[in-house]
PDB file of C-alpha atoms in Angstrom:
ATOM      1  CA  UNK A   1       0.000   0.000   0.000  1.00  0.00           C
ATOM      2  CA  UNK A   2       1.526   3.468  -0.764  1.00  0.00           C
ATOM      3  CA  UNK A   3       0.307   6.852  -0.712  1.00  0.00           C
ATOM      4  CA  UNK A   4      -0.432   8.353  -4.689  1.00  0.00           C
ATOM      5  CA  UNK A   5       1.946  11.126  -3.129  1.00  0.00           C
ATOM      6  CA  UNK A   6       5.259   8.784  -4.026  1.00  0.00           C
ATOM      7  CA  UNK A   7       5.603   7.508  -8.117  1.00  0.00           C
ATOM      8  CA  UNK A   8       5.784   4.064  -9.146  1.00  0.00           C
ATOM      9  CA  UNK A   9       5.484   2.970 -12.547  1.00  0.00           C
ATOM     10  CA  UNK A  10       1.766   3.127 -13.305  1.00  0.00           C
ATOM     11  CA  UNK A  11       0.687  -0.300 -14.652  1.00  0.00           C
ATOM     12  CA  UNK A  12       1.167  -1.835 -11.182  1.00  0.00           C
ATOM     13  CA  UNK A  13      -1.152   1.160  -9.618  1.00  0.00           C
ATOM     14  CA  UNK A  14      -4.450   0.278  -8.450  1.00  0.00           C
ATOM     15  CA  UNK A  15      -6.503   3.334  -6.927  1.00  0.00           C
ATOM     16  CA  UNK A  16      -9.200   2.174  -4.739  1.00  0.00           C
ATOM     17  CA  UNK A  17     -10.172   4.977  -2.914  1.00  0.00           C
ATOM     18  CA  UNK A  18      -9.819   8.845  -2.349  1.00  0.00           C
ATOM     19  CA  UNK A  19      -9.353   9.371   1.319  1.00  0.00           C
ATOM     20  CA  UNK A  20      -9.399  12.351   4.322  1.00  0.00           C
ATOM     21  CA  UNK A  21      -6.646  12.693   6.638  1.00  0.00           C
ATOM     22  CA  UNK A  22      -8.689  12.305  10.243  1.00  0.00           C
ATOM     23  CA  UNK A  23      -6.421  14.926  11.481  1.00  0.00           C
ATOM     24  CA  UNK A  24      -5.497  17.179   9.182  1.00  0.00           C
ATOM     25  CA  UNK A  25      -8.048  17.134   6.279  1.00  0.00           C
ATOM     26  CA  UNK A  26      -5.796  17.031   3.864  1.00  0.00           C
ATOM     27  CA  UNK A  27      -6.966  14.547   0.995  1.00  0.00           C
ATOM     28  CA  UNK A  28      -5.211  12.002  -0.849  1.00  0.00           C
ATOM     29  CA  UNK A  29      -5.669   9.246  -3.032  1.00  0.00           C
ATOM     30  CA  UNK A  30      -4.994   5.673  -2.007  1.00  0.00           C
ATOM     31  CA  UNK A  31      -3.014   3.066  -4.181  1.00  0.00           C
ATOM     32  CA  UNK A  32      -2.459  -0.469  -3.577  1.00  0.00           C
ATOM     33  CA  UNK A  33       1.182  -1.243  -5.225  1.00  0.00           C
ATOM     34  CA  UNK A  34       0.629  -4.887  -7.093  1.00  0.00           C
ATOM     35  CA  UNK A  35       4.319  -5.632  -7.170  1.00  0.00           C
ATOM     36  CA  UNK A  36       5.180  -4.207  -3.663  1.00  0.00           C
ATOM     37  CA  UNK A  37       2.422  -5.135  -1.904  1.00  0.00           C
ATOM     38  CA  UNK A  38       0.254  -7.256  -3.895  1.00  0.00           C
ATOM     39  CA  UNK A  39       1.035 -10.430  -2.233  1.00  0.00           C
ATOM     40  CA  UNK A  40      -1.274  -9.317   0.938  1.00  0.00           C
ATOM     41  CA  UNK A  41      -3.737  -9.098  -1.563  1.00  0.00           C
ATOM     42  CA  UNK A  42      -3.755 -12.062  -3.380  1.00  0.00           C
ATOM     43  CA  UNK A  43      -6.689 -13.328  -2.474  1.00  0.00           C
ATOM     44  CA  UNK A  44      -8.855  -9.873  -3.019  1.00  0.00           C
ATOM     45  CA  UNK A  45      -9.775 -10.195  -6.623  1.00  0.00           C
ATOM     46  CA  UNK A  46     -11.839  -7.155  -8.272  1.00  0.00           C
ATOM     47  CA  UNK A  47     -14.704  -7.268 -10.011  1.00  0.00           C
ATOM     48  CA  UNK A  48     -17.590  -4.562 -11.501  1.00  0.00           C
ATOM     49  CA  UNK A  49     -20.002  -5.246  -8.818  1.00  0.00           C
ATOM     50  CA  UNK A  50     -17.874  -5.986  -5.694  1.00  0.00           C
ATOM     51  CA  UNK A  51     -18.994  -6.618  -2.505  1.00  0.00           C
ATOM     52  CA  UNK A  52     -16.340  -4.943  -0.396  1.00  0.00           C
ATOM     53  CA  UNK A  53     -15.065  -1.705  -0.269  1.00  0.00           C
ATOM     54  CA  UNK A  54     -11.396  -0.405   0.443  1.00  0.00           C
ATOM     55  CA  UNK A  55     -11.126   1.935   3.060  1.00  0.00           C
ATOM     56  CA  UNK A  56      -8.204   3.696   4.694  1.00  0.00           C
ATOM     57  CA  UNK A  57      -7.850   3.509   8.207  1.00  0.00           C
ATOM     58  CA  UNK A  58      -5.312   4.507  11.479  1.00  0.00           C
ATOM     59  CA  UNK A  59      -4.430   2.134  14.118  1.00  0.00           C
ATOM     60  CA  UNK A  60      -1.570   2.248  16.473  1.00  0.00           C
ATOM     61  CA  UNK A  61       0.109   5.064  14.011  1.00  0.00           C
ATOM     62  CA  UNK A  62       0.109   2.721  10.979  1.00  0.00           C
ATOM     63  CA  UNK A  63      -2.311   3.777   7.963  1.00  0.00           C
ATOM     64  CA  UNK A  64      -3.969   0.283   7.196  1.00  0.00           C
ATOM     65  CA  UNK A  65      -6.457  -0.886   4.377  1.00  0.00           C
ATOM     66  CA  UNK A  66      -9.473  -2.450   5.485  1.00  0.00           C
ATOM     67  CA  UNK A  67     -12.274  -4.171   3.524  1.00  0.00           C
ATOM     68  CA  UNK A  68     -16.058  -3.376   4.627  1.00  0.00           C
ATOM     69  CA  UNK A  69     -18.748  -5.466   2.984  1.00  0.00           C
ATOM     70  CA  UNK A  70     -20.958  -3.916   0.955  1.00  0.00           C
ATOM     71  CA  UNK A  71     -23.848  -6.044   0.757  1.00  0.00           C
ATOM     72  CA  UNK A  72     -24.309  -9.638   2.513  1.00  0.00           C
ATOM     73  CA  UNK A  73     -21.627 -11.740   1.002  1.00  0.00           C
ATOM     74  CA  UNK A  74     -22.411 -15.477   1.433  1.00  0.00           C
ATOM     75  CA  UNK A  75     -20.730 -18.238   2.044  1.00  0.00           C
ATOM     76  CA  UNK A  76     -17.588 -19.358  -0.090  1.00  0.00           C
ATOM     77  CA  UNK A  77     -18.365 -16.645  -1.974  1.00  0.00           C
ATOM     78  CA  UNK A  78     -14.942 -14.589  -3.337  1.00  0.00           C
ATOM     79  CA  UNK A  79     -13.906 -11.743  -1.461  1.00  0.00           C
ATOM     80  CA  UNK A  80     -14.271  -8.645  -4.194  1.00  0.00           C
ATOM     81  CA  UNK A  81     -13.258  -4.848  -4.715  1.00  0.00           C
ATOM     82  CA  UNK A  82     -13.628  -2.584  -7.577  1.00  0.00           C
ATOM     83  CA  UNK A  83     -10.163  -0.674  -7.741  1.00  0.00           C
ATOM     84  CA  UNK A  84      -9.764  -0.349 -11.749  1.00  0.00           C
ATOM     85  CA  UNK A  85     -12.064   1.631 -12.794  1.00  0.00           C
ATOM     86  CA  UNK A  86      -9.889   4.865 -11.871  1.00  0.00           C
ATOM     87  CA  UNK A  87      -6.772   4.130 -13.401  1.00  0.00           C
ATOM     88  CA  UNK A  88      -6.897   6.462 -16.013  1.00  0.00           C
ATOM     89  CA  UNK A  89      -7.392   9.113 -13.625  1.00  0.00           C
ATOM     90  CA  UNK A  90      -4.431   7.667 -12.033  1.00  0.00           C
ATOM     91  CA  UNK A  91      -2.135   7.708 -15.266  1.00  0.00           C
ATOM     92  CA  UNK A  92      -2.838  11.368 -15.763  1.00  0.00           C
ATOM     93  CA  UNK A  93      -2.009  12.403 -11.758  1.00  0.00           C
ATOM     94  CA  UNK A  94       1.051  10.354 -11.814  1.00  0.00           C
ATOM     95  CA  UNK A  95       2.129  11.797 -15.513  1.00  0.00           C
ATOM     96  CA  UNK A  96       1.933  15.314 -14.195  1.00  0.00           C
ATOM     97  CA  UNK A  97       3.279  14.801 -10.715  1.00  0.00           C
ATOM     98  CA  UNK A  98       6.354  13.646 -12.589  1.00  0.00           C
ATOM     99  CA  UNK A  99       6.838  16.625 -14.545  1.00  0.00           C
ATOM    100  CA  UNK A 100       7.034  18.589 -11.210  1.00  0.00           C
ATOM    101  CA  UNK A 101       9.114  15.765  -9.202  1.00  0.00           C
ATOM    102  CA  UNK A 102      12.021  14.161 -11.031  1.00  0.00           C
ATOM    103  CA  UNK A 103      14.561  12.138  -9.843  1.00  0.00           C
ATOM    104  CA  UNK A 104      15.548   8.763  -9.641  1.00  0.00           C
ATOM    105  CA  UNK A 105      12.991   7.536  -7.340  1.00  0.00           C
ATOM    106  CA  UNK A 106      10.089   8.998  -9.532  1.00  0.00           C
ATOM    107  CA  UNK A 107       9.679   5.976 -11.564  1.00  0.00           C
ATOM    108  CA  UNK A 108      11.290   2.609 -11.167  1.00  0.00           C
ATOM    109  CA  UNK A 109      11.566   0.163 -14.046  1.00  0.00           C
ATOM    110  CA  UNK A 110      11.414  -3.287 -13.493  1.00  0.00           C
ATOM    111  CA  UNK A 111      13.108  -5.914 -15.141  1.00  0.00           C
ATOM    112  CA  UNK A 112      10.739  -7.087 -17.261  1.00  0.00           C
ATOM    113  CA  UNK A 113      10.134  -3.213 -18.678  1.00  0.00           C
ATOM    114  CA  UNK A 114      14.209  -3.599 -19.295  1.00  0.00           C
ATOM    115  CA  UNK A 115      14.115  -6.173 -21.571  1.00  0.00           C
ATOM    116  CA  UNK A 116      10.500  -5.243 -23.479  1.00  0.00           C
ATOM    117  CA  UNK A 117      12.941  -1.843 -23.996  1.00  0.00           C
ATOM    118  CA  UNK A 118      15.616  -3.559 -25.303  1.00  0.00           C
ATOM    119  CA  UNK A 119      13.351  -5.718 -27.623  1.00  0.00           C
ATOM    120  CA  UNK A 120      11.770  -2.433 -28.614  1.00  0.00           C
ATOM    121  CA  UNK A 121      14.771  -0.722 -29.483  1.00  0.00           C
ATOM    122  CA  UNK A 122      17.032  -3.368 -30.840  1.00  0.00           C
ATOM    123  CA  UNK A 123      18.699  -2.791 -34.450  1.00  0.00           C
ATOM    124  CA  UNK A 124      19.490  -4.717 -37.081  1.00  0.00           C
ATOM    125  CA  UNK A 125      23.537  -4.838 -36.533  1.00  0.00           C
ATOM    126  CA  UNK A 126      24.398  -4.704 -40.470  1.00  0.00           C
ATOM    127  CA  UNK A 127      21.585  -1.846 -41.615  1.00  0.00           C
ATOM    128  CA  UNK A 128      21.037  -0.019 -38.081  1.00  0.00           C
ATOM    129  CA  UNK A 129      17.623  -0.240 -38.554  1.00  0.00           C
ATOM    130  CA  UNK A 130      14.744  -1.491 -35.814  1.00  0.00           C
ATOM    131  CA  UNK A 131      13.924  -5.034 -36.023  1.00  0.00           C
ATOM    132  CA  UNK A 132      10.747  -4.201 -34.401  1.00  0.00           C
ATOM    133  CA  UNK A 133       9.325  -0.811 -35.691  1.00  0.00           C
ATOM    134  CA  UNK A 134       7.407   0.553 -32.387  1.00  0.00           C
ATOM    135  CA  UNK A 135       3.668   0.919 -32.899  1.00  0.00           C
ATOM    136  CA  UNK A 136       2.399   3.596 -29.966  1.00  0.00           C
ATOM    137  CA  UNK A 137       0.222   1.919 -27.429  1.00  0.00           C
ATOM    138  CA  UNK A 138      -3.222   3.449 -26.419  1.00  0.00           C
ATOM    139  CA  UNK A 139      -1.233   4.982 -22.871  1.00  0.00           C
ATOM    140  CA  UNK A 140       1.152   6.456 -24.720  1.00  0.00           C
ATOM    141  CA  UNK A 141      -0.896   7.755 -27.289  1.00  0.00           C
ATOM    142  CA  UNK A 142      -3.014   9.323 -24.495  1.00  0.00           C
ATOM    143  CA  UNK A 143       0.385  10.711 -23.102  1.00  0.00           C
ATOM    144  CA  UNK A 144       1.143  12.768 -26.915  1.00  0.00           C
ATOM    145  CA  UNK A 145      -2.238  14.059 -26.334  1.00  0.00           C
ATOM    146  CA  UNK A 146      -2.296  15.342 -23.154  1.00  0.00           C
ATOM    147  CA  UNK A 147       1.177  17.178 -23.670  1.00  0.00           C
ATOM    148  CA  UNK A 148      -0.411  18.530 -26.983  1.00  0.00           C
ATOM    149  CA  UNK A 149      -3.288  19.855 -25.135  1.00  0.00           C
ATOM    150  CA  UNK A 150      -1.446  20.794 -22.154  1.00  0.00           C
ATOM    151  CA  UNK A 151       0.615  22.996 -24.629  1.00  0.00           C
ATOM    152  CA  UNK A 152      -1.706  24.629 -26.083  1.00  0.00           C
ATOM    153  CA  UNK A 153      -3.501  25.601 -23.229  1.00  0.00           C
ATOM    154  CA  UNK A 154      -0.931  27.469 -21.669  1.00  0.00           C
ATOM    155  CA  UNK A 155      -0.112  29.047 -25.020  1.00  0.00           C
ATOM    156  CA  UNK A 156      -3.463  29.722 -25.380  1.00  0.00           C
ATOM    157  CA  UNK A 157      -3.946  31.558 -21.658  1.00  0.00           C
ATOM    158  CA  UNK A 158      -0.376  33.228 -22.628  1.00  0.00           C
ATOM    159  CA  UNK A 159      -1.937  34.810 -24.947  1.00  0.00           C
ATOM    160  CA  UNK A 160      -5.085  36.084 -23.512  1.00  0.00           C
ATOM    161  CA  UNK A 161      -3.369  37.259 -20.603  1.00  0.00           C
ATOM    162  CA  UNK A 162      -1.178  39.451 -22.828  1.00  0.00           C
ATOM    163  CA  UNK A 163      -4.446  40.012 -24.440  1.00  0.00           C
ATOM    164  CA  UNK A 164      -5.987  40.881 -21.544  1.00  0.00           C
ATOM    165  CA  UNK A 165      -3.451  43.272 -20.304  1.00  0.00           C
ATOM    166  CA  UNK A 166      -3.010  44.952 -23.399  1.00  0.00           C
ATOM    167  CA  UNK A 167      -6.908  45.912 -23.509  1.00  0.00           C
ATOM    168  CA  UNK A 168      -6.852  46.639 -20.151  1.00  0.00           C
ATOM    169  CA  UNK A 169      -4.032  48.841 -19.797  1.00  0.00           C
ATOM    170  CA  UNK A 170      -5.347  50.939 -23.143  1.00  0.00           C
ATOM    171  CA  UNK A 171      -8.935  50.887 -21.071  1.00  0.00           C
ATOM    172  CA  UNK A 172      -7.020  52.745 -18.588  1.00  0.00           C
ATOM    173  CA  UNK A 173      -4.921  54.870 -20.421  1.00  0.00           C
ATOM    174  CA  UNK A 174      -8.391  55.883 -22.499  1.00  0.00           C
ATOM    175  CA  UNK A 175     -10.010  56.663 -19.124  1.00  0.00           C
ATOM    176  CA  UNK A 176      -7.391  58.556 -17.660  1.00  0.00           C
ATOM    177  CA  UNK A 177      -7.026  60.728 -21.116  1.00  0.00           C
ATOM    178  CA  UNK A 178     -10.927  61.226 -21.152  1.00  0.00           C
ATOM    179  CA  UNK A 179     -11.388  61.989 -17.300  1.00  0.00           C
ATOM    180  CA  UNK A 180      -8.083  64.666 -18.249  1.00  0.00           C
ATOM    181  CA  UNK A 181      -9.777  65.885 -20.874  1.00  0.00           C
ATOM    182  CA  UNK A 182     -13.329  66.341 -18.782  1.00  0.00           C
ATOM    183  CA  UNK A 183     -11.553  67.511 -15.856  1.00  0.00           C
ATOM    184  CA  UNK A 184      -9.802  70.729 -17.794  1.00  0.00           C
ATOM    185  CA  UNK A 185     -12.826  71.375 -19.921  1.00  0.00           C
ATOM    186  CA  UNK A 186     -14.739  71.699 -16.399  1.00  0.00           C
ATOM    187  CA  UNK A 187     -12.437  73.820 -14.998  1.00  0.00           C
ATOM    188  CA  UNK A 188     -12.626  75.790 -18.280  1.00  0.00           C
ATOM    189  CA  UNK A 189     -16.385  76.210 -17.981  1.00  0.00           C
ATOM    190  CA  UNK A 190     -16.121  77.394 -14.227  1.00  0.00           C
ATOM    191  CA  UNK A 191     -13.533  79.826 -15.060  1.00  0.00           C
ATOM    192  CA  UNK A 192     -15.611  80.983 -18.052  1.00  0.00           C
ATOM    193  CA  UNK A 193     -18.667  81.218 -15.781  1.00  0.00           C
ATOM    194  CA  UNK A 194     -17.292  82.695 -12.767  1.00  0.00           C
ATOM    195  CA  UNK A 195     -15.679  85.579 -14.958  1.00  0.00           C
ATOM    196  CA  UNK A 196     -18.730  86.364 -16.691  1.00  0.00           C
ATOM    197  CA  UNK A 197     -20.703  86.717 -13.572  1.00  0.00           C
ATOM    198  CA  UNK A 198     -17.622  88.711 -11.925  1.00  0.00           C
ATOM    199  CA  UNK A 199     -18.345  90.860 -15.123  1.00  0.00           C
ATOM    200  CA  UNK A 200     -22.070  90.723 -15.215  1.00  0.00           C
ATOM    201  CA  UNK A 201     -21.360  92.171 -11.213  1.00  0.00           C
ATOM    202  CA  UNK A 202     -19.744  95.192 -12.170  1.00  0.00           C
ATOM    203  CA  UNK A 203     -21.135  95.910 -15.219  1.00  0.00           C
ATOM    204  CA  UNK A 204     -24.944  95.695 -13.589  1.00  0.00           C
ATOM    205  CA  UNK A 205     -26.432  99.193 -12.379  1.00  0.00           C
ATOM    206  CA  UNK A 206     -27.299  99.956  -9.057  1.00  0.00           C
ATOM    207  CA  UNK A 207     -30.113 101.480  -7.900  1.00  0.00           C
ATOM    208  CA  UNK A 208     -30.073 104.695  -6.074  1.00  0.00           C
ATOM    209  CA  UNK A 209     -30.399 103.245  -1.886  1.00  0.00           C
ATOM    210  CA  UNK A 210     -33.503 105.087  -0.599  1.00  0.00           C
ATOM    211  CA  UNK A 211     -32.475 108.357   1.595  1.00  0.00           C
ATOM    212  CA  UNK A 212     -34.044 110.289   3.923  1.00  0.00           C
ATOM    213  CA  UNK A 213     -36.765 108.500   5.811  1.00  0.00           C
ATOM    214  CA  UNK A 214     -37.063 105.854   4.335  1.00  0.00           C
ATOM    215  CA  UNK A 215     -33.579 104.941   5.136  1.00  0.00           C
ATOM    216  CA  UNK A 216     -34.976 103.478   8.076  1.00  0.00           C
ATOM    217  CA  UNK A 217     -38.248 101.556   6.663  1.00  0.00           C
ATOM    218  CA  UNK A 218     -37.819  97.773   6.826  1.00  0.00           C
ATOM    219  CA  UNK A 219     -36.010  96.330   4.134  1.00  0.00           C
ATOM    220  CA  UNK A 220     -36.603  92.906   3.090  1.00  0.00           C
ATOM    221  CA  UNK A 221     -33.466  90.930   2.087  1.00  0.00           C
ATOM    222  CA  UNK A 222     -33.900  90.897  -2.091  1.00  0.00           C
ATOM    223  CA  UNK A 223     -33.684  95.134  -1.042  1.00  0.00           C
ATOM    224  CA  UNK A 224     -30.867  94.319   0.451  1.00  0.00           C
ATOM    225  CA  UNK A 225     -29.321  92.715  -2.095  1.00  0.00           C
ATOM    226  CA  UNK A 226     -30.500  95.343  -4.803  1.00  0.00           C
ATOM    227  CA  UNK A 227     -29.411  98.769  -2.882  1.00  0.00           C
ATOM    228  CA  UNK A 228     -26.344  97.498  -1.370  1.00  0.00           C
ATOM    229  CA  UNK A 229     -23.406  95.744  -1.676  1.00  0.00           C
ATOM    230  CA  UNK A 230     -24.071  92.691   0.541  1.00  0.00           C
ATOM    231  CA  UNK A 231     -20.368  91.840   1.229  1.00  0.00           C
ATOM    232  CA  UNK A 232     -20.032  95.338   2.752  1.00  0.00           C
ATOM    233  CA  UNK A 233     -23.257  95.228   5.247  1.00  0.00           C
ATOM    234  CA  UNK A 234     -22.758  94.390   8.832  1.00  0.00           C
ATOM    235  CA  UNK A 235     -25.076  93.841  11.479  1.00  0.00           C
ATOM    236  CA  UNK A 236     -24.287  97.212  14.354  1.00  0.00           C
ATOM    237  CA  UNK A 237     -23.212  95.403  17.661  1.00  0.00           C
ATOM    238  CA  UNK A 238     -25.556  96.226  20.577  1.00  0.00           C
ATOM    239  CA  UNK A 239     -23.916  99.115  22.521  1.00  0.00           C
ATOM    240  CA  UNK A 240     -21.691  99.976  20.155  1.00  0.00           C
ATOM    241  CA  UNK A 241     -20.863 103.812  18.946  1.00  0.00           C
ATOM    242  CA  UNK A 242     -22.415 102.852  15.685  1.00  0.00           C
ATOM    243  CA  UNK A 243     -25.835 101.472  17.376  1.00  0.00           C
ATOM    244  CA  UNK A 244     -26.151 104.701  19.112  1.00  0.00           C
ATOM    245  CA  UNK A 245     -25.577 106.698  16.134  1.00  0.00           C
ATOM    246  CA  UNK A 246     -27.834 104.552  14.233  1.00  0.00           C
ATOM    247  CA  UNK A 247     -30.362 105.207  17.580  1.00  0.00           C
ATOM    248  CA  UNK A 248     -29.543 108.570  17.300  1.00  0.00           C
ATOM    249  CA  UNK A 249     -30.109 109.094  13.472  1.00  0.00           C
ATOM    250  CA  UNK A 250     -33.333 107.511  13.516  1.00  0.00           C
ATOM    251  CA  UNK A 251     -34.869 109.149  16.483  1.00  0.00           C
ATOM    252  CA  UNK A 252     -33.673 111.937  14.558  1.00  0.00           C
ATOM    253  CA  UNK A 253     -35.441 110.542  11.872  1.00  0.00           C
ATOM    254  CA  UNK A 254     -33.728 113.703   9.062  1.00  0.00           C
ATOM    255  CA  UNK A 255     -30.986 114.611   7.141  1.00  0.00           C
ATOM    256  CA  UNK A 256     -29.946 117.690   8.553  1.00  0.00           C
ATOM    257  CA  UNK A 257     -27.571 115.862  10.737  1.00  0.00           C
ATOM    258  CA  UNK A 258     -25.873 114.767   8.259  1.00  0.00           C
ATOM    259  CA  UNK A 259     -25.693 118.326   6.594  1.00  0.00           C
ATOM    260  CA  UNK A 260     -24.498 120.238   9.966  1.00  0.00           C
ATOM    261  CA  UNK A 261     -22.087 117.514  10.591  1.00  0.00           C
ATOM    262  CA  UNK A 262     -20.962 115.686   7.729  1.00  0.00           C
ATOM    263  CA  UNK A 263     -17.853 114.386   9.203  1.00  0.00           C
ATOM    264  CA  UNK A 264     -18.896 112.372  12.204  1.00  0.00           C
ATOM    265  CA  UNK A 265     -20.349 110.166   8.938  1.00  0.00           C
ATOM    266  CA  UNK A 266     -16.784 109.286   7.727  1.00  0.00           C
ATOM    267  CA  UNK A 267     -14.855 106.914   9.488  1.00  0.00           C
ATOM    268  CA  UNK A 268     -11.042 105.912   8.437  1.00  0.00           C
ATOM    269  CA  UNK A 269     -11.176 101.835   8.462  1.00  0.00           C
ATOM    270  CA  UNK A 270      -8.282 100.163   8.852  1.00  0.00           C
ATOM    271  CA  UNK A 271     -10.947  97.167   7.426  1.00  0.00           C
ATOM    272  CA  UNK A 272     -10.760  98.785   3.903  1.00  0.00           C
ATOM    273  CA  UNK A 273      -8.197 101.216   4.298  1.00  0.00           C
ATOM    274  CA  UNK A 274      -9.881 103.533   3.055  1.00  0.00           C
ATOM    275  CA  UNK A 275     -12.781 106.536   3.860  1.00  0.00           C
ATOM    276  CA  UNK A 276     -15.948 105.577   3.436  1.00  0.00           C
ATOM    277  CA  UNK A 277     -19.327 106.933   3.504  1.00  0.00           C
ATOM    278  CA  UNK A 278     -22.091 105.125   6.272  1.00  0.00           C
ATOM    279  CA  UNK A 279     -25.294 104.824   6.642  1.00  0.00           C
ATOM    280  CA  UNK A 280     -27.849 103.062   8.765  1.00  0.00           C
ATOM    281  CA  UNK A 281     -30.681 101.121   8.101  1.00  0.00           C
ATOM    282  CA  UNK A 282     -33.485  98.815   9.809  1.00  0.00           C
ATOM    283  CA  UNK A 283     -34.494  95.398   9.237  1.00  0.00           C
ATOM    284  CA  UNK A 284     -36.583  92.816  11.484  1.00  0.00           C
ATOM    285  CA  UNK A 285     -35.719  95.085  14.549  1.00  0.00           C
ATOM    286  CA  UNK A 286     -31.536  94.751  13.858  1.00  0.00           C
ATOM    287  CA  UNK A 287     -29.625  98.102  12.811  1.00  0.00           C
ATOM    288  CA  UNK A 288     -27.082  97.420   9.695  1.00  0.00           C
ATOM    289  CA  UNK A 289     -24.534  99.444   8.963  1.00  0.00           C
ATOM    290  CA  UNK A 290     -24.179 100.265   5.056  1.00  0.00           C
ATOM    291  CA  UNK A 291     -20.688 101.353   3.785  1.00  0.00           C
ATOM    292  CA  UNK A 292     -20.118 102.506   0.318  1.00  0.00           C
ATOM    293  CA  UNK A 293     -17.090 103.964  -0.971  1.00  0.00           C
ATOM    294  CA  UNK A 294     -16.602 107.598  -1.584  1.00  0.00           C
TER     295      UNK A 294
END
C-alpha cells in the first residue's frame, strides 16, 4: 500500500479509494502497489459489482487498508473490490506529478520493462535499422495528447493574458485621457462662468439706496441685495458707537444731521483702508450698517 503522493510505474497502480486525513483534512488518493504489496492481496480479486469496499484507516500510528462489505456476502463466496475503474485518472495524476518531481525515485523500471525496452529498441547490426518498428500503445498515445493539449492551453492563456493586459491597460490609459480631458474642460467652464458673472457684477447698475426716511423703513433681504453691496453690510453690535448713532439718526429721523455735521459720517477703516461713507438702516428690529465707498 503506498500513498499516490510517491511515483511508481503506473501499470502496477491500483486506486481504490480517495481518502481524508482524520487529522489534518488534507486529501489524498490511495493506491495499492501490485508488485510491492500485492502479495497481501492475493486473495482480493476485483470485479464490476464488488462486494467490499477499500477503506483507509489509522491504528496504532500505521495507515492500514481495510475491507467493509458492501452487501451480505455469502458463504464461499470470493472476497471482491472494484479498484480499476480509476486508473486512467491515475495515469494522468502520476504523468503530471512527474513533470514537477524528477529524480531517480520517480519511476522505477522493473526488469521485465528492461528487456520489453531492449526488444523495442534493438537494431538490425548490419543496416542499423529497428527489427521491431514501435507501434504507440493506447497509454502512450493518451500521453502525446495530453502534452499537446497541455501545450496549447498554456499558449493559449499566454496569450489572452497578454491580451488581456493589453486591452486593459489601453482601457485605462483611455479613461485617464478622457477623465483629463473632462476635468480641464470643467475647470474651463467654471472659469468661463465665474468671470462672466464677476463681469455681469460690475457691469450691472445699481439702484439709487432710498435716503431720507425711508432709510430706516424695513427692508426685506432681495432690497438688500438690490441697494447694497451685501459683502459690505454688517449687522451694528448692541452698545456699540455705531448702534447709538444709528439710535440717534433715527430718532432723529432727518438729514440735517448729516448736513451740519458731515464728518462724524466718515470713518477711516483700517478694514478697507480707506474713507468711506455710512449709513444706517433697519431690518426685522436689527440696525445694519451700510458702507459705500466715496
Amino acid at each position: 500500500m503506498e500513498l499516490g503522493k510517491k511515483l511508481f510505474d503506473t501499470r502496477y497502480l491500483f486506486h481504490i479509494t480517495s481518502i481524508k486525513h482524520p487529522y489534518t483534512g488534507a486529501k489524498a488518493d490511495l493506491y495499492i502497489d501490485a508488485r510491492a504489496a500485492g502479495n497481501q492481496l492475493r486473495f482480493v480479486n476485483h470485479d464490476s459489482n464488488p462486494n467490499c469496499e477499500a477503506i483507509y484507516v489509522p491504528h496504532d500510528n500505521m495507515w492500514n487498508v481495510i475491507f467493509v462489505a458492501k452487501r451480505d456476502i455469502q458463504v464461499h463466496e470470493e472476497i471482491t473490490i472494484s479498484y480499476g475503474k480509476s486508473f486512467k485518472s491515475v495515469r494522468g495524476k502520476e504523468i503530471e506529478e512527474r513533470v514537477e518531481e524528477s529524480g531517480p525515485d520517480d519511476y522505477m523500471d522493473t526488469e521485465w520493462d528492461i528487456k520489453r525496452k531492449e526488444e523495442l529498441e534493438a537494431r538490425d547490426p548490419n543496416t542499423g535499422k529497428l527489427l521491431k518498428p514501435h507501434m504507440p500503445n493506447k497509454y502512450e498515445l493518451e500521453d502525446q495528447k495530453r502534452r499537446i493539449l497541455q501545450h496549447l492551453n498554456r499558449q493559449l492563456w499566454k496569450d489572452i493574458e497578454k491580451k488581456y493586459y493589453e486591452l486593459g491597460f489601453d482601457k485605462i490609459a483611455k479613461e485617464e485621457a478622457m477623465a483629463k480631458t473632462f476635468t480641464e474642460a470643467r475647470e474651463k467652464q467654471l472659469n468661463n462662468e465665474a468671470s462672466k458673472k464677476e463681469t455681469e457684477k460690475k457691469e450691472a447698475p445699481k439702484e439709487k439706496a432710498p435716503t431720507g426716511n425711508n432709510r430706516f423703513r424695513k427692508f426685506s433681504q432681495q432690497e438688500m441685495s438690490k441697494y447694497f453691496t451685501v459683502d459690505l453690510i454688517h449687522e451694528i453690535e448692541p452698545e456699540s458707537y455705531f448702534m447709538k448713532r444709528a439710535l440717534k439718526d433715527y430718532d432723529i429721523n432727518s438729514d440735517e444731521k448729516m448736513k451740519e455735521h458731515p464728518e462724524e459720517y466718515k470713518v477711516n477703516s483700517a478694514m478697507y483702508g480707506k474713507y468711506f461713507k455710512k449709513d444706517y438702516f433697519k431690518n426685522d428690529d436689527r440696525f445694519y450698517i451700510q458702507v459705500s465707498i466715496l
